[in-house]
PDB file of C-alpha atoms in Angstrom:
ATOM      1  CA  UNK A   1      60.723  91.440  76.887  1.00 47.00           C
ATOM      2  CA  UNK A   2      63.574  89.017  76.290  1.00 48.00           C
ATOM      3  CA  UNK A   3      62.739  85.691  74.715  1.00 44.00           C
ATOM      4  CA  UNK A   4      65.192  82.906  74.710  1.00 46.00           C
ATOM      5  CA  UNK A   5      65.432  81.084  71.450  1.00 49.00           C
ATOM      6  CA  UNK A   6      67.227  77.796  70.868  1.00 47.00           C
ATOM      7  CA  UNK A   7      69.115  77.835  67.577  1.00 48.00           C
ATOM      8  CA  UNK A   8      70.865  74.755  66.320  1.00 47.00           C
ATOM      9  CA  UNK A   9      74.521  75.274  65.591  1.00 47.00           C
ATOM     10  CA  UNK A  10      75.673  71.937  64.091  1.00 44.00           C
ATOM     11  CA  UNK A  11      74.410  68.455  63.592  1.00 43.00           C
ATOM     12  CA  UNK A  12      76.370  65.279  62.780  1.00 42.00           C
ATOM     13  CA  UNK A  13      75.898  61.574  62.849  1.00 42.00           C
ATOM     14  CA  UNK A  14      77.955  60.116  65.561  1.00 52.00           C
ATOM     15  CA  UNK A  15      77.894  56.297  65.758  1.00 55.00           C
ATOM     16  CA  UNK A  16      81.608  56.412  66.758  1.00 54.00           C
ATOM     17  CA  UNK A  17      80.992  57.880  70.181  1.00 57.00           C
ATOM     18  CA  UNK A  18      80.685  54.599  72.038  1.00 58.00           C
ATOM     19  CA  UNK A  19      83.862  53.418  70.483  1.00 60.00           C
ATOM     20  CA  UNK A  20      85.776  55.950  72.557  1.00 61.00           C
ATOM     21  CA  UNK A  21      85.439  53.698  75.637  1.00 57.00           C
ATOM     22  CA  UNK A  22      87.391  50.658  74.259  1.00 61.00           C
ATOM     23  CA  UNK A  23      89.706  52.965  72.241  1.00 63.00           C
ATOM     24  CA  UNK A  24      90.743  54.931  75.322  1.00 60.00           C
ATOM     25  CA  UNK A  25      91.118  51.677  77.271  1.00 60.00           C
ATOM     26  CA  UNK A  26      93.603  50.186  74.635  1.00 60.00           C
ATOM     27  CA  UNK A  27      95.463  53.400  73.735  1.00 59.00           C
ATOM     28  CA  UNK A  28      95.841  54.924  77.187  1.00 57.00           C
ATOM     29  CA  UNK A  29      96.874  51.788  78.971  1.00 60.00           C
ATOM     30  CA  UNK A  30      99.165  50.368  76.234  1.00 59.00           C
ATOM     31  CA  UNK A  31     102.253  52.455  77.268  1.00 58.00           C
ATOM     32  CA  UNK A  32     102.000  50.788  80.791  1.00 63.00           C
ATOM     33  CA  UNK A  33     103.053  47.462  79.153  1.00 67.00           C
ATOM     34  CA  UNK A  34     106.369  49.003  77.909  1.00 74.00           C
ATOM     35  CA  UNK A  35     107.665  50.304  81.212  1.00 73.00           C
ATOM     36  CA  UNK A  36     107.830  47.025  83.167  1.00 75.00           C
ATOM     37  CA  UNK A  37     109.991  45.567  80.417  1.00 69.00           C
ATOM     38  CA  UNK A  38     112.194  48.740  80.100  1.00 66.00           C
ATOM     39  CA  UNK A  39     112.744  49.086  83.840  1.00 73.00           C
ATOM     40  CA  UNK A  40     112.711  45.332  84.569  1.00 80.00           C
ATOM     41  CA  UNK A  41     109.856  45.612  87.026  1.00 83.00           C
ATOM     42  CA  UNK A  42     108.371  42.345  88.498  1.00 83.00           C
ATOM     43  CA  UNK A  43     105.093  41.338  86.828  1.00 85.00           C
ATOM     44  CA  UNK A  44     104.057  38.440  89.126  1.00 87.00           C
ATOM     45  CA  UNK A  45     106.452  35.742  88.051  1.00 88.00           C
ATOM     46  CA  UNK A  46     103.975  33.729  86.064  1.00 92.00           C
ATOM     47  CA  UNK A  47     104.041  32.753  82.311  1.00 90.00           C
ATOM     48  CA  UNK A  48     101.309  35.259  81.308  1.00 90.00           C
ATOM     49  CA  UNK A  49     100.761  38.104  83.723  1.00 91.00           C
ATOM     50  CA  UNK A  50      97.587  39.492  85.158  1.00 93.00           C
ATOM     51  CA  UNK A  51      96.757  42.956  83.551  1.00 90.00           C
ATOM     52  CA  UNK A  52      97.098  44.789  86.791  1.00 89.00           C
ATOM     53  CA  UNK A  53     100.471  43.163  87.642  1.00 91.00           C
ATOM     54  CA  UNK A  54     102.062  44.869  84.647  1.00 87.00           C
ATOM     55  CA  UNK A  55     100.981  48.287  86.046  1.00 85.00           C
ATOM     56  CA  UNK A  56     101.694  48.152  89.825  1.00 86.00           C
ATOM     57  CA  UNK A  57     104.825  50.328  90.024  1.00 86.00           C
ATOM     58  CA  UNK A  58     105.489  53.849  88.740  1.00 87.00           C
ATOM     59  CA  UNK A  59     105.482  55.148  86.128  1.00 86.00           C
ATOM     60  CA  UNK A  60     103.287  52.484  84.459  1.00 85.00           C
ATOM     61  CA  UNK A  61     100.901  52.510  87.489  1.00 85.00           C
ATOM     62  CA  UNK A  62     100.145  56.186  86.913  1.00 85.00           C
ATOM     63  CA  UNK A  63      99.629  55.671  83.206  1.00 84.00           C
ATOM     64  CA  UNK A  64      97.388  52.815  83.709  1.00 86.00           C
ATOM     65  CA  UNK A  65      95.281  54.512  86.441  1.00 86.00           C
ATOM     66  CA  UNK A  66      94.869  57.624  84.266  1.00 84.00           C
ATOM     67  CA  UNK A  67      93.806  55.459  81.213  1.00 84.00           C
ATOM     68  CA  UNK A  68      91.267  53.517  83.152  1.00 87.00           C
ATOM     69  CA  UNK A  69      89.888  56.695  84.705  1.00 87.00           C
ATOM     70  CA  UNK A  70      89.269  58.296  81.267  1.00 85.00           C
ATOM     71  CA  UNK A  71      87.775  54.914  80.111  1.00 87.00           C
ATOM     72  CA  UNK A  72      85.349  55.161  83.021  1.00 90.00           C
ATOM     73  CA  UNK A  73      84.136  58.499  81.912  1.00 88.00           C
ATOM     74  CA  UNK A  74      83.512  57.111  78.354  1.00 88.00           C
ATOM     75  CA  UNK A  75      81.789  54.102  79.682  1.00 91.00           C
ATOM     76  CA  UNK A  76      79.458  56.305  81.696  1.00 93.00           C
ATOM     77  CA  UNK A  77      78.776  58.382  78.674  1.00 90.00           C
ATOM     78  CA  UNK A  78      78.076  55.440  76.380  1.00 91.00           C
ATOM     79  CA  UNK A  79      75.785  53.649  78.943  1.00 95.00           C
ATOM     80  CA  UNK A  80      73.810  56.844  79.465  1.00 94.00           C
ATOM     81  CA  UNK A  81      73.412  57.581  75.796  1.00 91.00           C
ATOM     82  CA  UNK A  82      72.402  54.022  75.161  1.00 93.00           C
ATOM     83  CA  UNK A  83      69.824  54.199  77.875  1.00 96.00           C
ATOM     84  CA  UNK A  84      68.377  57.360  76.258  1.00 93.00           C
ATOM     85  CA  UNK A  85      68.295  55.892  72.775  1.00 92.00           C
ATOM     86  CA  UNK A  86      66.508  52.665  73.944  1.00 94.00           C
ATOM     87  CA  UNK A  87      64.037  54.790  75.960  1.00 94.00           C
ATOM     88  CA  UNK A  88      63.354  57.005  72.900  1.00 92.00           C
ATOM     89  CA  UNK A  89      62.847  53.862  70.695  1.00 91.00           C
ATOM     90  CA  UNK A  90      60.411  52.330  73.185  1.00 92.00           C
ATOM     91  CA  UNK A  91      58.456  55.515  73.243  1.00 92.00           C
ATOM     92  CA  UNK A  92      58.334  55.724  69.429  1.00 90.00           C
ATOM     93  CA  UNK A  93      56.956  52.159  69.335  1.00 89.00           C
ATOM     94  CA  UNK A  94      54.115  53.167  71.689  1.00 89.00           C
ATOM     95  CA  UNK A  95      53.445  56.279  69.543  1.00 88.00           C
ATOM     96  CA  UNK A  96      53.191  54.162  66.477  1.00 85.00           C
ATOM     97  CA  UNK A  97      50.385  52.127  68.047  1.00 82.00           C
ATOM     98  CA  UNK A  98      52.360  48.895  68.826  1.00 81.00           C
ATOM     99  CA  UNK A  99      50.602  47.081  71.650  1.00 78.00           C
ATOM    100  CA  UNK A 100      52.045  45.677  74.827  1.00 83.00           C
ATOM    101  CA  UNK A 101      55.297  47.587  74.758  1.00 86.00           C
ATOM    102  CA  UNK A 102      57.365  47.045  77.802  1.00 87.00           C
ATOM    103  CA  UNK A 103      61.088  46.979  78.676  1.00 87.00           C
ATOM    104  CA  UNK A 104      61.418  50.302  80.513  1.00 91.00           C
ATOM    105  CA  UNK A 105      62.472  48.532  83.716  1.00 94.00           C
ATOM    106  CA  UNK A 106      65.099  46.511  81.887  1.00 95.00           C
ATOM    107  CA  UNK A 107      66.440  49.549  80.386  1.00 96.00           C
ATOM    108  CA  UNK A 108      66.790  51.170  83.788  1.00 97.00           C
ATOM    109  CA  UNK A 109      68.357  48.018  85.151  1.00 97.00           C
ATOM    110  CA  UNK A 110      70.983  48.136  82.459  1.00 97.00           C
ATOM    111  CA  UNK A 111      71.638  51.784  83.138  1.00 97.00           C
ATOM    112  CA  UNK A 112      72.090  51.104  86.884  1.00 98.00           C
ATOM    113  CA  UNK A 113      74.439  48.148  86.201  1.00 98.00           C
ATOM    114  CA  UNK A 114      76.540  50.053  83.655  1.00 97.00           C
ATOM    115  CA  UNK A 115      76.860  53.164  85.794  1.00 97.00           C
ATOM    116  CA  UNK A 116      77.538  50.998  88.892  1.00 97.00           C
ATOM    117  CA  UNK A 117      80.385  48.991  87.081  1.00 97.00           C
ATOM    118  CA  UNK A 118      82.295  51.971  85.631  1.00 95.00           C
ATOM    119  CA  UNK A 119      83.738  53.447  88.934  1.00 95.00           C
ATOM    120  CA  UNK A 120      85.035  50.097  89.962  1.00 96.00           C
ATOM    121  CA  UNK A 121      87.222  49.945  86.911  1.00 93.00           C
ATOM    122  CA  UNK A 122      88.968  53.163  87.894  1.00 90.00           C
ATOM    123  CA  UNK A 123      89.283  52.021  91.473  1.00 94.00           C
ATOM    124  CA  UNK A 124      90.856  48.667  90.620  1.00 92.00           C
ATOM    125  CA  UNK A 125      93.382  50.481  88.413  1.00 89.00           C
ATOM    126  CA  UNK A 126      94.486  52.989  91.047  1.00 89.00           C
ATOM    127  CA  UNK A 127      94.377  50.561  93.958  1.00 92.00           C
ATOM    128  CA  UNK A 128      97.147  48.330  92.591  1.00 89.00           C
ATOM    129  CA  UNK A 129      98.237  44.857  93.457  1.00 90.00           C
ATOM    130  CA  UNK A 130     101.459  45.967  94.978  1.00 89.00           C
ATOM    131  CA  UNK A 131     100.268  48.286  97.772  1.00 89.00           C
ATOM    132  CA  UNK A 132      96.555  47.218  98.152  1.00 94.00           C
ATOM    133  CA  UNK A 133      96.026  43.732  96.813  1.00 94.00           C
ATOM    134  CA  UNK A 134      92.886  43.117  98.989  1.00 95.00           C
ATOM    135  CA  UNK A 135      91.148  46.328  97.868  1.00 95.00           C
ATOM    136  CA  UNK A 136      92.176  45.615  94.297  1.00 96.00           C
ATOM    137  CA  UNK A 137      90.598  42.137  94.273  1.00 96.00           C
ATOM    138  CA  UNK A 138      87.488  43.509  95.999  1.00 97.00           C
ATOM    139  CA  UNK A 139      86.954  46.106  93.183  1.00 97.00           C
ATOM    140  CA  UNK A 140      87.501  43.386  90.581  1.00 97.00           C
ATOM    141  CA  UNK A 141      84.841  41.246  92.308  1.00 97.00           C
ATOM    142  CA  UNK A 142      82.426  44.199  92.056  1.00 97.00           C
ATOM    143  CA  UNK A 143      83.376  45.174  88.460  1.00 97.00           C
ATOM    144  CA  UNK A 144      82.933  41.960  86.589  1.00 98.00           C
ATOM    145  CA  UNK A 145      79.512  40.856  88.022  1.00 97.00           C
ATOM    146  CA  UNK A 146      78.104  44.385  87.278  1.00 98.00           C
ATOM    147  CA  UNK A 147      79.495  44.195  83.718  1.00 97.00           C
ATOM    148  CA  UNK A 148      77.843  40.844  83.309  1.00 98.00           C
ATOM    149  CA  UNK A 149      74.597  42.181  84.456  1.00 98.00           C
ATOM    150  CA  UNK A 150      74.883  45.198  82.093  1.00 98.00           C
ATOM    151  CA  UNK A 151      75.723  43.075  79.043  1.00 98.00           C
ATOM    152  CA  UNK A 152      73.051  40.544  79.590  1.00 98.00           C
ATOM    153  CA  UNK A 153      70.305  43.054  80.418  1.00 98.00           C
ATOM    154  CA  UNK A 154      71.250  45.306  77.373  1.00 97.00           C
ATOM    155  CA  UNK A 155      71.258  42.196  75.118  1.00 98.00           C
ATOM    156  CA  UNK A 156      67.905  41.127  76.421  1.00 96.00           C
ATOM    157  CA  UNK A 157      66.441  44.510  75.932  1.00 95.00           C
ATOM    158  CA  UNK A 158      67.713  44.755  72.395  1.00 96.00           C
ATOM    159  CA  UNK A 159      66.458  41.255  71.601  1.00 96.00           C
ATOM    160  CA  UNK A 160      63.041  42.282  72.847  1.00 94.00           C
ATOM    161  CA  UNK A 161      63.079  45.267  70.567  1.00 93.00           C
ATOM    162  CA  UNK A 162      64.229  43.232  67.684  1.00 94.00           C
ATOM    163  CA  UNK A 163      61.209  40.893  68.197  1.00 92.00           C
ATOM    164  CA  UNK A 164      58.856  43.891  68.257  1.00 91.00           C
ATOM    165  CA  UNK A 165      60.366  45.356  65.117  1.00 91.00           C
ATOM    166  CA  UNK A 166      60.260  41.979  63.309  1.00 91.00           C
ATOM    167  CA  UNK A 167      56.505  41.773  63.968  1.00 89.00           C
ATOM    168  CA  UNK A 168      55.903  45.480  63.169  1.00 87.00           C
ATOM    169  CA  UNK A 169      58.344  46.215  60.306  1.00 85.00           C
ATOM    170  CA  UNK A 170      56.468  49.370  59.356  1.00 84.00           C
ATOM    171  CA  UNK A 171      57.637  50.920  62.590  1.00 79.00           C
ATOM    172  CA  UNK A 172      61.293  50.918  61.651  1.00 83.00           C
ATOM    173  CA  UNK A 173      63.478  51.588  58.651  1.00 86.00           C
ATOM    174  CA  UNK A 174      64.896  48.531  56.919  1.00 88.00           C
ATOM    175  CA  UNK A 175      68.466  49.703  57.439  1.00 87.00           C
ATOM    176  CA  UNK A 176      68.010  50.220  61.244  1.00 88.00           C
ATOM    177  CA  UNK A 177      66.433  46.814  61.439  1.00 91.00           C
ATOM    178  CA  UNK A 178      69.404  45.220  59.764  1.00 93.00           C
ATOM    179  CA  UNK A 179      71.805  46.978  62.122  1.00 93.00           C
ATOM    180  CA  UNK A 180      69.791  45.776  65.129  1.00 94.00           C
ATOM    181  CA  UNK A 181      69.955  42.231  63.831  1.00 96.00           C
ATOM    182  CA  UNK A 182      73.726  42.447  63.645  1.00 96.00           C
ATOM    183  CA  UNK A 183      74.018  44.106  67.073  1.00 96.00           C
ATOM    184  CA  UNK A 184      71.869  41.476  68.802  1.00 97.00           C
ATOM    185  CA  UNK A 185      73.636  38.560  67.117  1.00 97.00           C
ATOM    186  CA  UNK A 186      77.081  39.918  68.043  1.00 97.00           C
ATOM    187  CA  UNK A 187      76.036  40.773  71.676  1.00 98.00           C
ATOM    188  CA  UNK A 188      74.567  37.268  72.227  1.00 98.00           C
ATOM    189  CA  UNK A 189      77.745  35.637  71.072  1.00 98.00           C
ATOM    190  CA  UNK A 190      79.908  37.973  73.205  1.00 98.00           C
ATOM    191  CA  UNK A 191      77.797  37.331  76.339  1.00 98.00           C
ATOM    192  CA  UNK A 192      78.281  33.599  75.984  1.00 98.00           C
ATOM    193  CA  UNK A 193      82.079  33.994  75.716  1.00 98.00           C
ATOM    194  CA  UNK A 194      82.226  36.565  78.413  1.00 98.00           C
ATOM    195  CA  UNK A 195      80.298  34.336  80.800  1.00 98.00           C
ATOM    196  CA  UNK A 196      82.694  31.502  80.123  1.00 98.00           C
ATOM    197  CA  UNK A 197      85.825  33.609  80.587  1.00 98.00           C
ATOM    198  CA  UNK A 198      84.672  35.436  83.736  1.00 98.00           C
ATOM    199  CA  UNK A 199      83.621  32.150  85.258  1.00 98.00           C
ATOM    200  CA  UNK A 200      87.063  30.528  84.568  1.00 97.00           C
ATOM    201  CA  UNK A 201      88.828  33.621  85.730  1.00 97.00           C
ATOM    202  CA  UNK A 202      87.037  34.398  89.042  1.00 96.00           C
ATOM    203  CA  UNK A 203      84.881  31.723  90.780  1.00 96.00           C
ATOM    204  CA  UNK A 204      86.412  28.632  89.206  1.00 97.00           C
ATOM    205  CA  UNK A 205      89.934  30.027  88.887  1.00 96.00           C
ATOM    206  CA  UNK A 206      89.915  31.439  92.452  1.00 96.00           C
ATOM    207  CA  UNK A 207      88.693  28.085  93.824  1.00 96.00           C
ATOM    208  CA  UNK A 208      91.593  26.267  92.041  1.00 96.00           C
ATOM    209  CA  UNK A 209      94.541  28.315  93.687  1.00 95.00           C
ATOM    210  CA  UNK A 210      95.810  27.924  97.177  1.00 94.00           C
ATOM    211  CA  UNK A 211      96.628  31.681  97.523  1.00 94.00           C
ATOM    212  CA  UNK A 212      95.038  34.511  95.666  1.00 93.00           C
ATOM    213  CA  UNK A 213      97.993  36.909  96.132  1.00 93.00           C
ATOM    214  CA  UNK A 214     100.972  34.653  96.033  1.00 92.00           C
ATOM    215  CA  UNK A 215     101.531  33.010  92.683  1.00 94.00           C
ATOM    216  CA  UNK A 216     104.607  30.806  93.311  1.00 90.00           C
ATOM    217  CA  UNK A 217     102.659  27.729  94.436  1.00 90.00           C
ATOM    218  CA  UNK A 218     100.267  27.712  91.484  1.00 94.00           C
ATOM    219  CA  UNK A 219     101.956  29.310  88.475  1.00 94.00           C
ATOM    220  CA  UNK A 220     100.092  27.264  85.988  1.00 95.00           C
ATOM    221  CA  UNK A 221      96.665  27.965  87.409  1.00 96.00           C
ATOM    222  CA  UNK A 222      97.408  31.685  87.848  1.00 97.00           C
ATOM    223  CA  UNK A 223      98.557  31.715  84.274  1.00 96.00           C
ATOM    224  CA  UNK A 224      95.284  30.044  83.313  1.00 96.00           C
ATOM    225  CA  UNK A 225      93.401  32.710  85.165  1.00 97.00           C
ATOM    226  CA  UNK A 226      95.335  35.599  83.748  1.00 95.00           C
ATOM    227  CA  UNK A 227      94.692  34.351  80.137  1.00 96.00           C
ATOM    228  CA  UNK A 228      90.895  34.309  80.811  1.00 97.00           C
ATOM    229  CA  UNK A 229      91.147  37.733  82.508  1.00 95.00           C
ATOM    230  CA  UNK A 230      92.590  39.069  79.244  1.00 93.00           C
ATOM    231  CA  UNK A 231      89.848  37.322  77.220  1.00 95.00           C
ATOM    232  CA  UNK A 232      87.178  38.703  79.627  1.00 96.00           C
ATOM    233  CA  UNK A 233      88.461  42.298  79.043  1.00 92.00           C
ATOM    234  CA  UNK A 234      88.604  41.596  75.265  1.00 91.00           C
ATOM    235  CA  UNK A 235      84.799  40.531  75.363  1.00 95.00           C
ATOM    236  CA  UNK A 236      83.940  43.806  77.152  1.00 94.00           C
ATOM    237  CA  UNK A 237      85.898  45.873  74.560  1.00 90.00           C
ATOM    238  CA  UNK A 238      84.079  44.085  71.827  1.00 91.00           C
ATOM    239  CA  UNK A 239      80.632  44.562  73.543  1.00 95.00           C
ATOM    240  CA  UNK A 240      81.050  48.244  73.523  1.00 91.00           C
ATOM    241  CA  UNK A 241      82.221  48.103  69.973  1.00 89.00           C
ATOM    242  CA  UNK A 242      78.805  46.594  68.968  1.00 93.00           C
ATOM    243  CA  UNK A 243      77.287  49.941  69.991  1.00 91.00           C
ATOM    244  CA  UNK A 244      78.467  51.220  66.592  1.00 88.00           C
ATOM    245  CA  UNK A 245      75.291  49.537  65.205  1.00 91.00           C
ATOM    246  CA  UNK A 246      73.074  50.806  68.061  1.00 90.00           C
ATOM    247  CA  UNK A 247      74.164  54.364  67.678  1.00 85.00           C
ATOM    248  CA  UNK A 248      74.137  54.390  63.784  1.00 73.00           C
ATOM    249  CA  UNK A 249      70.930  56.347  63.694  1.00 63.00           C
ATOM    250  CA  UNK A 250      71.769  58.885  66.427  1.00 65.00           C
ATOM    251  CA  UNK A 251      72.295  62.491  65.551  1.00 63.00           C
ATOM    252  CA  UNK A 252      73.725  64.868  68.162  1.00 59.00           C
ATOM    253  CA  UNK A 253      72.719  68.521  67.855  1.00 61.00           C
ATOM    254  CA  UNK A 254      74.650  71.312  69.512  1.00 56.00           C
ATOM    255  CA  UNK A 255      72.189  74.238  70.318  1.00 57.00           C
ATOM    256  CA  UNK A 256      72.715  77.724  71.860  1.00 59.00           C
ATOM    257  CA  UNK A 257      70.242  79.911  73.684  1.00 61.00           C
ATOM    258  CA  UNK A 258      70.010  83.456  72.311  1.00 60.00           C
ATOM    259  CA  UNK A 259      68.193  86.264  74.038  1.00 60.00           C
ATOM    260  CA  UNK A 260      66.487  88.964  71.887  1.00 56.00           C
TER     261      UNK A 260
END
């Protein structure tokens, strides 16, 4: 009779896994900034261009679309792993006898928002502002609110866990509690800046311009919006960077099934 046995092959701490999302976003899309200058492609005619306007013509459009698609994959992986870690931590609190442990619905909400936002990042990259400006804007308007939902829900969830750990310090290691404090503090600060930047970029900025697609009449306002678009993306990159503290205690084990 054949019996399948699971044998661990390797184990390693991997807090750097979530950093692949912001790293791939920066490194794979950076070359697309060089080509518009080299080929003298138009980038919107404003003082500080929108990110998407620097990647609306080949070859930079292909590089940017590929980079954002790879980034989507890493975002999905990071969001899913973060959901699993928080779920495990909540269950451990319950097993250790901590009363009134909740938060599972918030954790699921963060998962849904994060997974929902990721595809729109890839779509807004491949549907560029040159050929399909309307679709590009539509995907932008889906992406940023979902990201805001993900960041706020995740921060709220971790803040709740921090409160539980602060009142039950025997349920967590001192080093993990210190990392959670740093993570929550950084996430709260980033959420504030992200809200301000997205608000000035989208609802307020869009209301200030006379045309969303033609920049010549409102160069200064479109430049204002573009600056806050860049700052919004920077906030998102930094938010995923804070996962370094969240994933510090995770160990990934590769296993293999062997039949005897």
